[in-house]
Short mmCIF file of C-alpha atoms in Angstrom, two decimals:
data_model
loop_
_atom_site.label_atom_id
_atom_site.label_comp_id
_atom_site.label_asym_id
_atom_site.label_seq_id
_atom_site.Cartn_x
_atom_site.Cartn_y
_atom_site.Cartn_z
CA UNK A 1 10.74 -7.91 -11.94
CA UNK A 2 13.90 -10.03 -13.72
CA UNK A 3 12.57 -12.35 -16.44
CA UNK A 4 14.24 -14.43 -19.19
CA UNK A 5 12.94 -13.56 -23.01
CA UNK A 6 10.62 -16.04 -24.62
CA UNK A 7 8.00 -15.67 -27.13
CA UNK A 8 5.31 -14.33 -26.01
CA UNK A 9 6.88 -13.25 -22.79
CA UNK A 10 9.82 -10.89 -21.67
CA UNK A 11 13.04 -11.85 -20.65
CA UNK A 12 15.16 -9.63 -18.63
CA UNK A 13 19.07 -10.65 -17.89
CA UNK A 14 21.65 -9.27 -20.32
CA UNK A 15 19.05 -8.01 -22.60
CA UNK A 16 19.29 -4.65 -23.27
CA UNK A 17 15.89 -2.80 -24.07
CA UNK A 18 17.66 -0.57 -26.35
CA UNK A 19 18.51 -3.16 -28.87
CA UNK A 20 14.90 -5.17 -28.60
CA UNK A 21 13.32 -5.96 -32.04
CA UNK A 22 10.36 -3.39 -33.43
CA UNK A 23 6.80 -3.90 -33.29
CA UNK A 24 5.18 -7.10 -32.17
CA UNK A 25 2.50 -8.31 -34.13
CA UNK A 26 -0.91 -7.47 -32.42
CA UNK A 27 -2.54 -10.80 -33.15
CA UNK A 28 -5.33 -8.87 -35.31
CA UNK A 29 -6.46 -7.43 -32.08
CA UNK A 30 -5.44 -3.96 -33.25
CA UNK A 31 -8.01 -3.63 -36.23
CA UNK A 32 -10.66 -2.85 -34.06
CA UNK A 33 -8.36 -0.61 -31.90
CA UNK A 34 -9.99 2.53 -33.15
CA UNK A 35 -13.88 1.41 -32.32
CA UNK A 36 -12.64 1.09 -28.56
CA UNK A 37 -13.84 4.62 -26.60
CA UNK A 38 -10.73 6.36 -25.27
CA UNK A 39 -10.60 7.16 -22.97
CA UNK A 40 -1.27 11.53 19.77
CA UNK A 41 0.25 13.97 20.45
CA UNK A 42 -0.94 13.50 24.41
CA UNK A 43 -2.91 16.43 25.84
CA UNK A 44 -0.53 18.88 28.23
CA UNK A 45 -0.78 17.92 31.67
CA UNK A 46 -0.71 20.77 34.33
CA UNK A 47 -0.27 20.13 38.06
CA UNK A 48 -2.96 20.94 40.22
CA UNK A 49 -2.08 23.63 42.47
CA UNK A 50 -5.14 23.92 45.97
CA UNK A 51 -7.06 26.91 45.99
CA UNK A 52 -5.56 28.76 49.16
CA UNK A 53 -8.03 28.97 52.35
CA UNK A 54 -9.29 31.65 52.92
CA UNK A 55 -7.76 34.11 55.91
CA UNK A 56 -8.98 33.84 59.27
CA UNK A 57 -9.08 37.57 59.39
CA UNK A 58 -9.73 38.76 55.89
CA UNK A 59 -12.93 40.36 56.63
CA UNK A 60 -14.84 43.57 55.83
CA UNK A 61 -13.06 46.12 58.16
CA UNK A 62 -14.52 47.90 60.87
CA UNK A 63 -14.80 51.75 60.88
CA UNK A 64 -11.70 52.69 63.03
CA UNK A 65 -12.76 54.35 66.21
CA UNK A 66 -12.21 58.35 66.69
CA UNK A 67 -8.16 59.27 67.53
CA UNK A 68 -7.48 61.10 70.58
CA UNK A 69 -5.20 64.04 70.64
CA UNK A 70 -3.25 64.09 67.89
CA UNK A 71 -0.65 61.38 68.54
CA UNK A 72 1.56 58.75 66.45
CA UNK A 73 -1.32 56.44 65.41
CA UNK A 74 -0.97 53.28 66.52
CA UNK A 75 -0.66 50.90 63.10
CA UNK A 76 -3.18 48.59 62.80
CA UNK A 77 -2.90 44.76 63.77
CA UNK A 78 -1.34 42.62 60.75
CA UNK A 79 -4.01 41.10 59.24
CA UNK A 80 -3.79 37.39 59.60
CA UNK A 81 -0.94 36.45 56.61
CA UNK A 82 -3.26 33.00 54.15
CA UNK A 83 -2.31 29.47 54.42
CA UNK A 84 0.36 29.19 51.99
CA UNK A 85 -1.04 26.76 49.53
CA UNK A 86 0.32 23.17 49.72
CA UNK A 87 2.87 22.21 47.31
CA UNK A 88 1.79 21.06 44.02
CA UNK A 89 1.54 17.20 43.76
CA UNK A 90 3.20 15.29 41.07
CA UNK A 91 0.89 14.83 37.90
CA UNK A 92 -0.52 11.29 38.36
CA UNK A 93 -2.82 12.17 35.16
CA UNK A 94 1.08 12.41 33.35
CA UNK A 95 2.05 8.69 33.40
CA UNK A 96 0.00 7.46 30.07
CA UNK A 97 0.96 9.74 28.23
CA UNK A 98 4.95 9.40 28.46
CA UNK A 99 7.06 9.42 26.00
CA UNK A 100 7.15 5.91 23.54
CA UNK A 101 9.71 3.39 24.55
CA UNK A 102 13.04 3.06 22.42
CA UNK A 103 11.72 0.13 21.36
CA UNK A 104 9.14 1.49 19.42
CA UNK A 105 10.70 3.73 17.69
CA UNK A 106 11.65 2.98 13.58
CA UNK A 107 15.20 2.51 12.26
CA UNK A 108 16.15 0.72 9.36
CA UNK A 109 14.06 -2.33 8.03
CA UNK A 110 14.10 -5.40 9.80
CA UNK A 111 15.77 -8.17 8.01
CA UNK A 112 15.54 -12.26 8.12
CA UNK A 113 18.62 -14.28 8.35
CA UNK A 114 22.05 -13.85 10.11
CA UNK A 115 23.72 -10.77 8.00
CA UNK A 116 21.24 -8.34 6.11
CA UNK A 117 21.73 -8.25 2.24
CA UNK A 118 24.37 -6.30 0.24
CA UNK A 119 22.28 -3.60 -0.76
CA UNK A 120 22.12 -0.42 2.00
CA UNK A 121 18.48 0.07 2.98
CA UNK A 122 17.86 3.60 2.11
CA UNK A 123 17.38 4.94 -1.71
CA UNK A 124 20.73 6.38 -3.60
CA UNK A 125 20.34 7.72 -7.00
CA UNK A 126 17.06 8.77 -8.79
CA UNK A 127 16.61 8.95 -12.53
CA UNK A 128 17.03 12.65 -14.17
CA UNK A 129 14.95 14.50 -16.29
CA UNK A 130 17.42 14.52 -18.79
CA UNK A 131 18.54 11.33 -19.21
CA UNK A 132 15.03 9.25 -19.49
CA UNK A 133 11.47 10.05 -19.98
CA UNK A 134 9.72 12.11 -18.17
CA UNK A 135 7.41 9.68 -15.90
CA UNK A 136 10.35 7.78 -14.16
CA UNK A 137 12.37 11.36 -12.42
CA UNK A 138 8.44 12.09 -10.90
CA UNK A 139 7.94 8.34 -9.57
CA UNK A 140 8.34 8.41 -5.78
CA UNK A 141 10.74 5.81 -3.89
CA UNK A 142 7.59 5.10 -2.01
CA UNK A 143 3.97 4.79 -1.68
CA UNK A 144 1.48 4.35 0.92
CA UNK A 145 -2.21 3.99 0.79
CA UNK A 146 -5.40 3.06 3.15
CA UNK A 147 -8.72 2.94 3.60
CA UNK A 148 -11.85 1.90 5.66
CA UNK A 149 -14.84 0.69 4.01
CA UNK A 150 -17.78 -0.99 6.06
CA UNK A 151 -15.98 -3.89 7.92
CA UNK A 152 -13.25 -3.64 5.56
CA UNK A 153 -10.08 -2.04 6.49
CA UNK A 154 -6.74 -1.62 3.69
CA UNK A 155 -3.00 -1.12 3.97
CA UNK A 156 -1.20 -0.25 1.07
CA UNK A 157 2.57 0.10 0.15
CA UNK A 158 5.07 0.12 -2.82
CA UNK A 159 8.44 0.40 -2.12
CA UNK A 160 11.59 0.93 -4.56
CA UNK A 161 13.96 -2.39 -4.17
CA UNK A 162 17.43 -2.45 -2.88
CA UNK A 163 19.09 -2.99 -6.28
CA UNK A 164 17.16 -0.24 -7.88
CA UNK A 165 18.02 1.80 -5.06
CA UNK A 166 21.17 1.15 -5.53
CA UNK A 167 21.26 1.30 -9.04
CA UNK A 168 18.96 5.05 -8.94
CA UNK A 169 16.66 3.74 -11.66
CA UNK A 170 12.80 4.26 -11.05
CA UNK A 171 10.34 2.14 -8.94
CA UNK A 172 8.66 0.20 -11.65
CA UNK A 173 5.65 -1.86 -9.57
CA UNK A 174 2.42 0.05 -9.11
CA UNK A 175 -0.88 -0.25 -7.17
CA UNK A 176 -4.05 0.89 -7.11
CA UNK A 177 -6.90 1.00 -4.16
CA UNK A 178 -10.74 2.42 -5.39
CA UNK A 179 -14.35 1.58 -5.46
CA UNK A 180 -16.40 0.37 -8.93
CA UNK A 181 -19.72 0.09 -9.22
CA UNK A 182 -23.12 1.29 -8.01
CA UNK A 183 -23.69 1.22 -4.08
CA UNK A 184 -26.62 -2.00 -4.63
CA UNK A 185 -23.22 -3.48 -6.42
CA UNK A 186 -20.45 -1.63 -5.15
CA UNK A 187 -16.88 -3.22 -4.87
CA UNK A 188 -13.70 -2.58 -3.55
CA UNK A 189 -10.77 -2.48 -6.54
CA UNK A 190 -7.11 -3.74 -5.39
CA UNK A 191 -4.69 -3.86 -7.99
CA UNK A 192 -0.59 -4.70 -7.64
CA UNK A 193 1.33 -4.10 -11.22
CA UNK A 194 4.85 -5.49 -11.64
CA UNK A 195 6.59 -4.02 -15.10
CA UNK A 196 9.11 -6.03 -16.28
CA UNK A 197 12.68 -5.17 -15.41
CA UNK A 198 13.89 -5.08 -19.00
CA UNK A 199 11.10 -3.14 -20.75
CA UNK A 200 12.22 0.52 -21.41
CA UNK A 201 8.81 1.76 -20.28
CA UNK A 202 7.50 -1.09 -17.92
CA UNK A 203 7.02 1.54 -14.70
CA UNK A 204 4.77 3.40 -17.24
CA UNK A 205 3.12 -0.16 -18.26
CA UNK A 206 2.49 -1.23 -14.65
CA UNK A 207 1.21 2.55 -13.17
CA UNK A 208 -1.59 2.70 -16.35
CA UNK A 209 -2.78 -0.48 -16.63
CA UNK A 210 -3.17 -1.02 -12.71
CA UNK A 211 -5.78 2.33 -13.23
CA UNK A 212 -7.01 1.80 -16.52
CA UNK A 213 -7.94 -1.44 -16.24
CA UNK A 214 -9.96 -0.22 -12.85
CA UNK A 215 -11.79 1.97 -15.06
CA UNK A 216 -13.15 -0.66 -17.58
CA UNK A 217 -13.60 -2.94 -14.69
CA UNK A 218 -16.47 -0.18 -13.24
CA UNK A 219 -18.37 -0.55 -16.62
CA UNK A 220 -19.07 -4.36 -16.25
CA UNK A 221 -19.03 -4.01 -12.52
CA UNK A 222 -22.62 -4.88 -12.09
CA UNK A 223 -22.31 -7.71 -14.18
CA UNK A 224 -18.94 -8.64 -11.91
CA UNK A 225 -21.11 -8.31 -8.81
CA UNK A 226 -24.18 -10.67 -9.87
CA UNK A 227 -21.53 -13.67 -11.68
CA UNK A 228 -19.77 -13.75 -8.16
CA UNK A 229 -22.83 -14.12 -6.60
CA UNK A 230 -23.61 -16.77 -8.51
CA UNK A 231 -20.18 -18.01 -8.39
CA UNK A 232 -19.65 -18.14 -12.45
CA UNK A 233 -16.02 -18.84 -12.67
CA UNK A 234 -16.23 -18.39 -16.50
CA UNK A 235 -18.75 -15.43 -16.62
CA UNK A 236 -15.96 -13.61 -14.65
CA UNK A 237 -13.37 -14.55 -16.71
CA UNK A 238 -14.91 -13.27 -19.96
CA UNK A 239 -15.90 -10.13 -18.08
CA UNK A 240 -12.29 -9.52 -17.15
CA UNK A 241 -10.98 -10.22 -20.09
CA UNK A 242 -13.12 -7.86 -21.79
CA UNK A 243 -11.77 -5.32 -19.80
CA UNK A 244 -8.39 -5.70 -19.92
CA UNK A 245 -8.64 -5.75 -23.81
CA UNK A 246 -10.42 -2.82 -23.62
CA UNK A 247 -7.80 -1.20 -21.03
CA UNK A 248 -5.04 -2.26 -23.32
CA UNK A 249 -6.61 -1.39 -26.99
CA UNK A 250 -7.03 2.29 -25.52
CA UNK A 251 -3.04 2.24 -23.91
CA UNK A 252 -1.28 0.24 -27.00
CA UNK A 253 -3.33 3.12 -29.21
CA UNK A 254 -1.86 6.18 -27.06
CA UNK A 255 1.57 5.04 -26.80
CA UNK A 256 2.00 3.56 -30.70
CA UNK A 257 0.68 7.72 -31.07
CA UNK A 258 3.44 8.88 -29.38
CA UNK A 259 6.06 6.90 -30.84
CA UNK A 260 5.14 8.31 -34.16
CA UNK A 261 7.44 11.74 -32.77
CA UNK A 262 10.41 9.33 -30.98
CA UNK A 263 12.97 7.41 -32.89
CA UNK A 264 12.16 4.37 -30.96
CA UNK A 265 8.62 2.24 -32.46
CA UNK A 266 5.89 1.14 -31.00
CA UNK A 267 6.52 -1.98 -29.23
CA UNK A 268 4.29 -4.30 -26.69
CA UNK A 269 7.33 -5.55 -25.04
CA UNK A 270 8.71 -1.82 -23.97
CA UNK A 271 5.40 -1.55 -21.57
CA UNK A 272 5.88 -5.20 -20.61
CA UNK A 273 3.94 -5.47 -17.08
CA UNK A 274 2.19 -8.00 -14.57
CA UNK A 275 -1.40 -7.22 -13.01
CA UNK A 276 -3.41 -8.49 -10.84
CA UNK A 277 -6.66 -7.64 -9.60
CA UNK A 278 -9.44 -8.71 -6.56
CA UNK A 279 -12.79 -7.62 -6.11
CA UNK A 280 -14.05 -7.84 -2.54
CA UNK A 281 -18.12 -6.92 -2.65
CA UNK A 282 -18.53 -3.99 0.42
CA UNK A 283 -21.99 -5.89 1.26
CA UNK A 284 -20.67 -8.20 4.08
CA UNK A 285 -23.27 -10.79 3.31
CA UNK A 286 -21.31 -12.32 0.14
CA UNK A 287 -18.17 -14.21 1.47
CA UNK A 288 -16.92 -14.71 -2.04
CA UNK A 289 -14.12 -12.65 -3.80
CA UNK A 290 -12.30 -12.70 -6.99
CA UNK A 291 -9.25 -12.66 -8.44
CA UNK A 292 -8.00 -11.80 -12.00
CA UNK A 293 -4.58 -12.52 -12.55
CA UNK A 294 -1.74 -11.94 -15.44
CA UNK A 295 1.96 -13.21 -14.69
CA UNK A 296 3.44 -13.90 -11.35
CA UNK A 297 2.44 -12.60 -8.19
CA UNK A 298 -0.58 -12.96 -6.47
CA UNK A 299 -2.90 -13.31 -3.68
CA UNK A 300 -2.23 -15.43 -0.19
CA UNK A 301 -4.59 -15.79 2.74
CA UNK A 302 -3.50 -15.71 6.42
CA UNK A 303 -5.73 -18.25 8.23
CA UNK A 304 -4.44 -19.41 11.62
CA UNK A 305 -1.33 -18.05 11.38
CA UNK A 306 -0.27 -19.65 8.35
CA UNK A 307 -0.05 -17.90 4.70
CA UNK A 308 -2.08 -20.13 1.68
CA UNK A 309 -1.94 -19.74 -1.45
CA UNK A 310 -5.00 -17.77 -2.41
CA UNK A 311 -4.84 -18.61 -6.34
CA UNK A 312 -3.19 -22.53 -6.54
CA UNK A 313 -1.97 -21.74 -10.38
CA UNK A 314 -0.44 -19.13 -9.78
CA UNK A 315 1.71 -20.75 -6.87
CA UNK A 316 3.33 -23.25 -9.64
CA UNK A 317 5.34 -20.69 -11.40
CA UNK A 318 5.91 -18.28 -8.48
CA UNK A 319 9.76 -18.43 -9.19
CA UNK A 320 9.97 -19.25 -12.68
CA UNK A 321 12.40 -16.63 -14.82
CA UNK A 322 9.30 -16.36 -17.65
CA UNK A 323 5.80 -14.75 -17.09
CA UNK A 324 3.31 -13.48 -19.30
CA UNK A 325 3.04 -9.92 -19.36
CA UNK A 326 0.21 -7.17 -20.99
CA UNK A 327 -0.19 -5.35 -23.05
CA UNK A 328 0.38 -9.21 -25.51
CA UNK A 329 -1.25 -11.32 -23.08
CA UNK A 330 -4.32 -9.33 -22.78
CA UNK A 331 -6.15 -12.63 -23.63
CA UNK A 332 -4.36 -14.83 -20.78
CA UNK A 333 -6.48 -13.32 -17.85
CA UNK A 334 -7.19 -15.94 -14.99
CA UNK A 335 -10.35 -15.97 -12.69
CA UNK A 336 -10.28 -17.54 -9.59
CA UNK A 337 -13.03 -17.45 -6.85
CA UNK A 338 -12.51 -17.95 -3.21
CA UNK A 339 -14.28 -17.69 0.04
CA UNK A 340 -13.05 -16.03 3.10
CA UNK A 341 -14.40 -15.84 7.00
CA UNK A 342 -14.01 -11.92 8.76
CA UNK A 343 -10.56 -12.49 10.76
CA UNK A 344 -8.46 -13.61 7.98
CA UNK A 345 -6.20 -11.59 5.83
CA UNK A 346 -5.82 -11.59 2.65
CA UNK A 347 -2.42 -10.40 1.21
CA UNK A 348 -2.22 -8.82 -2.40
CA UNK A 349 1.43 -8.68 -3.76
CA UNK A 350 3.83 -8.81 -6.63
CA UNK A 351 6.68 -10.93 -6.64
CA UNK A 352 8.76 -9.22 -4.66
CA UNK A 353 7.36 -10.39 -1.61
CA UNK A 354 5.30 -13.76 -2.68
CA UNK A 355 9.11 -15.04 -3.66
CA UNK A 356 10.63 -15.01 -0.48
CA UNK A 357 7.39 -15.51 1.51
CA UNK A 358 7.08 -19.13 -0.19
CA UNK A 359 10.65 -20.28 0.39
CA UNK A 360 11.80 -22.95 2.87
CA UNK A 361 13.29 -20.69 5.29
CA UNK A 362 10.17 -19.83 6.83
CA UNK A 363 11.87 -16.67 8.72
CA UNK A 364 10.01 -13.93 6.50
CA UNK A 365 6.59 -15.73 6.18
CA UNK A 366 6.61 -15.83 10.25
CA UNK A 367 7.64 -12.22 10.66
CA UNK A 368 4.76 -10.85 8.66
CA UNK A 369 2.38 -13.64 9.69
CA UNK A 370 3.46 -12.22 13.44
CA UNK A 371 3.09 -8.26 12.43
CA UNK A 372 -0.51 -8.80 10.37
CA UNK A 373 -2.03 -11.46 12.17
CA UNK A 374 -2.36 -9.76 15.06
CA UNK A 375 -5.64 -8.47 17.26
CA UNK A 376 -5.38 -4.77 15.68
CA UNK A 377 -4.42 -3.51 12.24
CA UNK A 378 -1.79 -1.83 12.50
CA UNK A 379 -1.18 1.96 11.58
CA UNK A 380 -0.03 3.15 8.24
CA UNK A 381 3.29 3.69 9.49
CA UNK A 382 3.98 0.38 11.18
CA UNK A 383 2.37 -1.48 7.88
CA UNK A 384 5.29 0.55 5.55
CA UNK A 385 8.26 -0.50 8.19
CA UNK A 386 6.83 -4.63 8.14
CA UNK A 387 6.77 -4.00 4.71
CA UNK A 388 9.89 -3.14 4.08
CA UNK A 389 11.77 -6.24 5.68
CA UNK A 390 14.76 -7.52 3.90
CA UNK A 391 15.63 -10.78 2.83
CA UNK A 392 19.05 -11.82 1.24
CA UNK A 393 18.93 -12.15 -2.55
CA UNK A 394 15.42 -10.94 -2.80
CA UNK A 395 16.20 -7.25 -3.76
CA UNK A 396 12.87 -6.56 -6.74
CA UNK A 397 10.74 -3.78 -6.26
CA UNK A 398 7.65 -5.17 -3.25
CA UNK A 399 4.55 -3.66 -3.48
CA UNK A 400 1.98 -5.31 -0.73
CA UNK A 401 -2.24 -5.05 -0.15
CA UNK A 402 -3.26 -6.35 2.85
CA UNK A 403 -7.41 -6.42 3.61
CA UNK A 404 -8.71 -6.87 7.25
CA UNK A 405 -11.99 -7.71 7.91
CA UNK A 406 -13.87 -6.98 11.68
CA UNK A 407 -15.33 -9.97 13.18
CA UNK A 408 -18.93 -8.81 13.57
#
């Protein structure tokens, strides 16, 4: 994510991280800091070969009769030689299971426009353990999640973006697909985390929060479950907020811990990241869902072919240079409620791919309103490759949840 300083939000061109200013003030939120618990391949195909008939003459012998005077015996008659079997016919059972078309199989991304962007589409560099700390050498280019719950099926991916491919520095969006609560409650947890490009630490920001916050979300999930039942906009809000808070009271006291043995303080603004959250109940009976929402990013909804804006505040800012990040904006978390119908899609994603799906050129929103709006969901593989497709100037980490639901 690239985002311009401000107060009370994180700025990202030509500032360097090393050089930021020490601790933020926690806004009194820290004295109670201590009270908080811490916590195909196809089958082989053989030709069938026919049994050979049986010989005309093949049967049990007779006893030969008596010899006369010792003579040349007379050989016996040639038994009758077998049909030779008929040649073996081509394997008609062979045909579906040919080899895939060209067509089908992967190369590089797929990109929009006429010439594909600067970047090459394949990772470079990586971080060292060395030279930076030692979460961002471990952090994998890519990521790729799924899962099938009731009617519910998920496709997961976070992919590494062109200019921190090129540039070898870490993948610093994270995600985060579970289940919270008890089964009479029980919903499904997607998360998408976007750390801020300039914070030193925001790929360690963005990978805890997106779980942590999953964890404090499971001990008000009940309380989650019967507010969006009742549709309580503000009951959810307070809920989520509490857990955030909680999720970032237990992270700002670990790392400000840990910076007591580095040179560097504690700062909020070094773990600077985005999150956003939905809730989708497993019982198919409740149409609602909810999202919880810090900085850009967000949720869209495919209906009919077209993507809409799943949470209408967040689409105001969706390209603004300024967001409000966590841990400081713990107490900024949005709620919104919406309904969906089993055939739509909702699509979970930081701003690497809401940016250039809400741009004029319509190009990119088509191509993945083409590959996910389709009959079938497609495989984990195919999902990753429609993930990955390029648009010029749009080179941030993407990291993309997309939720299916069978029309029963």
């Amino acid at each position: 994510m690239n985002h311009d300083a401000s107060h009370g939000v994180y700025g990202d061109a030509g500032h360097d991280p090393r050089h930021m200013d020490g601790a933020t003030d926690p806004d009194g939120f820290d004295e109670h800091v201590a009270g908080l618990p811490y916590g195909v391949m196809a089958p082989e195909v053989f030709p069938r070969v026919t049994e050979p008939a049986a010989p005309t003459s093949l049967q049990a012998p007779q006893a030969p009769p008596t010899p006369p005077a010792p003579t040349v015996p007379t050989p016996p008659a040639a038994p009758t030689a077998p049909v030779a079997p008929s040649a073996p016919r081509a394997p008609e059972a062979a045909v579906p299971f040919a080899e895939p078309e060209a067509e089908a199989l992967r190369g590089v991304p797929a990109h929009v426009g006429n010439r594909p962007p600067s970047y090459p589409p394949h990772p470079l560099g990586r971080p060292s353990v060395r030279d930076s700390d030692l979460f961002a050498p471990f952090s994998p280019v890519v990521l790729l999640d799924g899962a099938q719950i009731g009617r519910l099926t998920v496709r997961a991916a976070s992919v590494r973006g062109d200019s921190h491919n090129w540039e070898g520095s870490c993948r610093q969006d994270a995600m985060a697909v579970t289940r919270i609560g008890p089964p009479e409650a029980e919903l499904l947890l997607l998360a998408v985390a976007d750390g801020v490009g300039s914070a030193l630490y925001s790929h360690v920001g963005s990978y805890q929060f997106s779980r942590l916050t999953a964890v404090y979300l499971d001990r008000e999930a009940e309380d989650i479950h019967a507010a969006l039942c009742a549709r309580d906009g503000e009951e959810l809000r307070v809920l989520a907020t509490k857990a955030v808070a909680g999720a970032a009271a237990e992270l700002r006291s670990g790392w400000a811990r840990a910076a007591q043995h580095q040179p560097r303080p504690y700062a909020d603004q070094d773990y600077a990241t985005t999150l956003h959250v939905l809730l989708i109940p497993v019982d198919a009976r409740i149409r609602d869902r909810v999202l919880f929402s810090v900085g850009d990013g967000g949720l869209f909804v495919l209906r009919e072919g077209r993507w809409e804006q799943g949470d209408p505040e967040g689409g105001e800012d969706l390209l603004d240079t300024r967001t409000e990040a966590l841990p400081h904006a713990y107490r900024s978390v949005k709620a919104t409620v919406l309904r969906t119908v089993p055939g739509e899609v909702l699509l979970l994603s930081t701003d690497g791919v809401t940016n250039p799906l809400t741009q004029k050129d319509p190009e990119f929103a088509r191509r993945l309103a083409d590959a996910w709006g389709g009959p079938e969901v497609p495989s984990m593989s195919d999902f990753l490759w429609q993930a990955q497709t390029r648009a010029k100037s749009y080179d941030d980490d993407r990291t993309v949840i997309c939720v299916w639901e069978e029309q029963g």
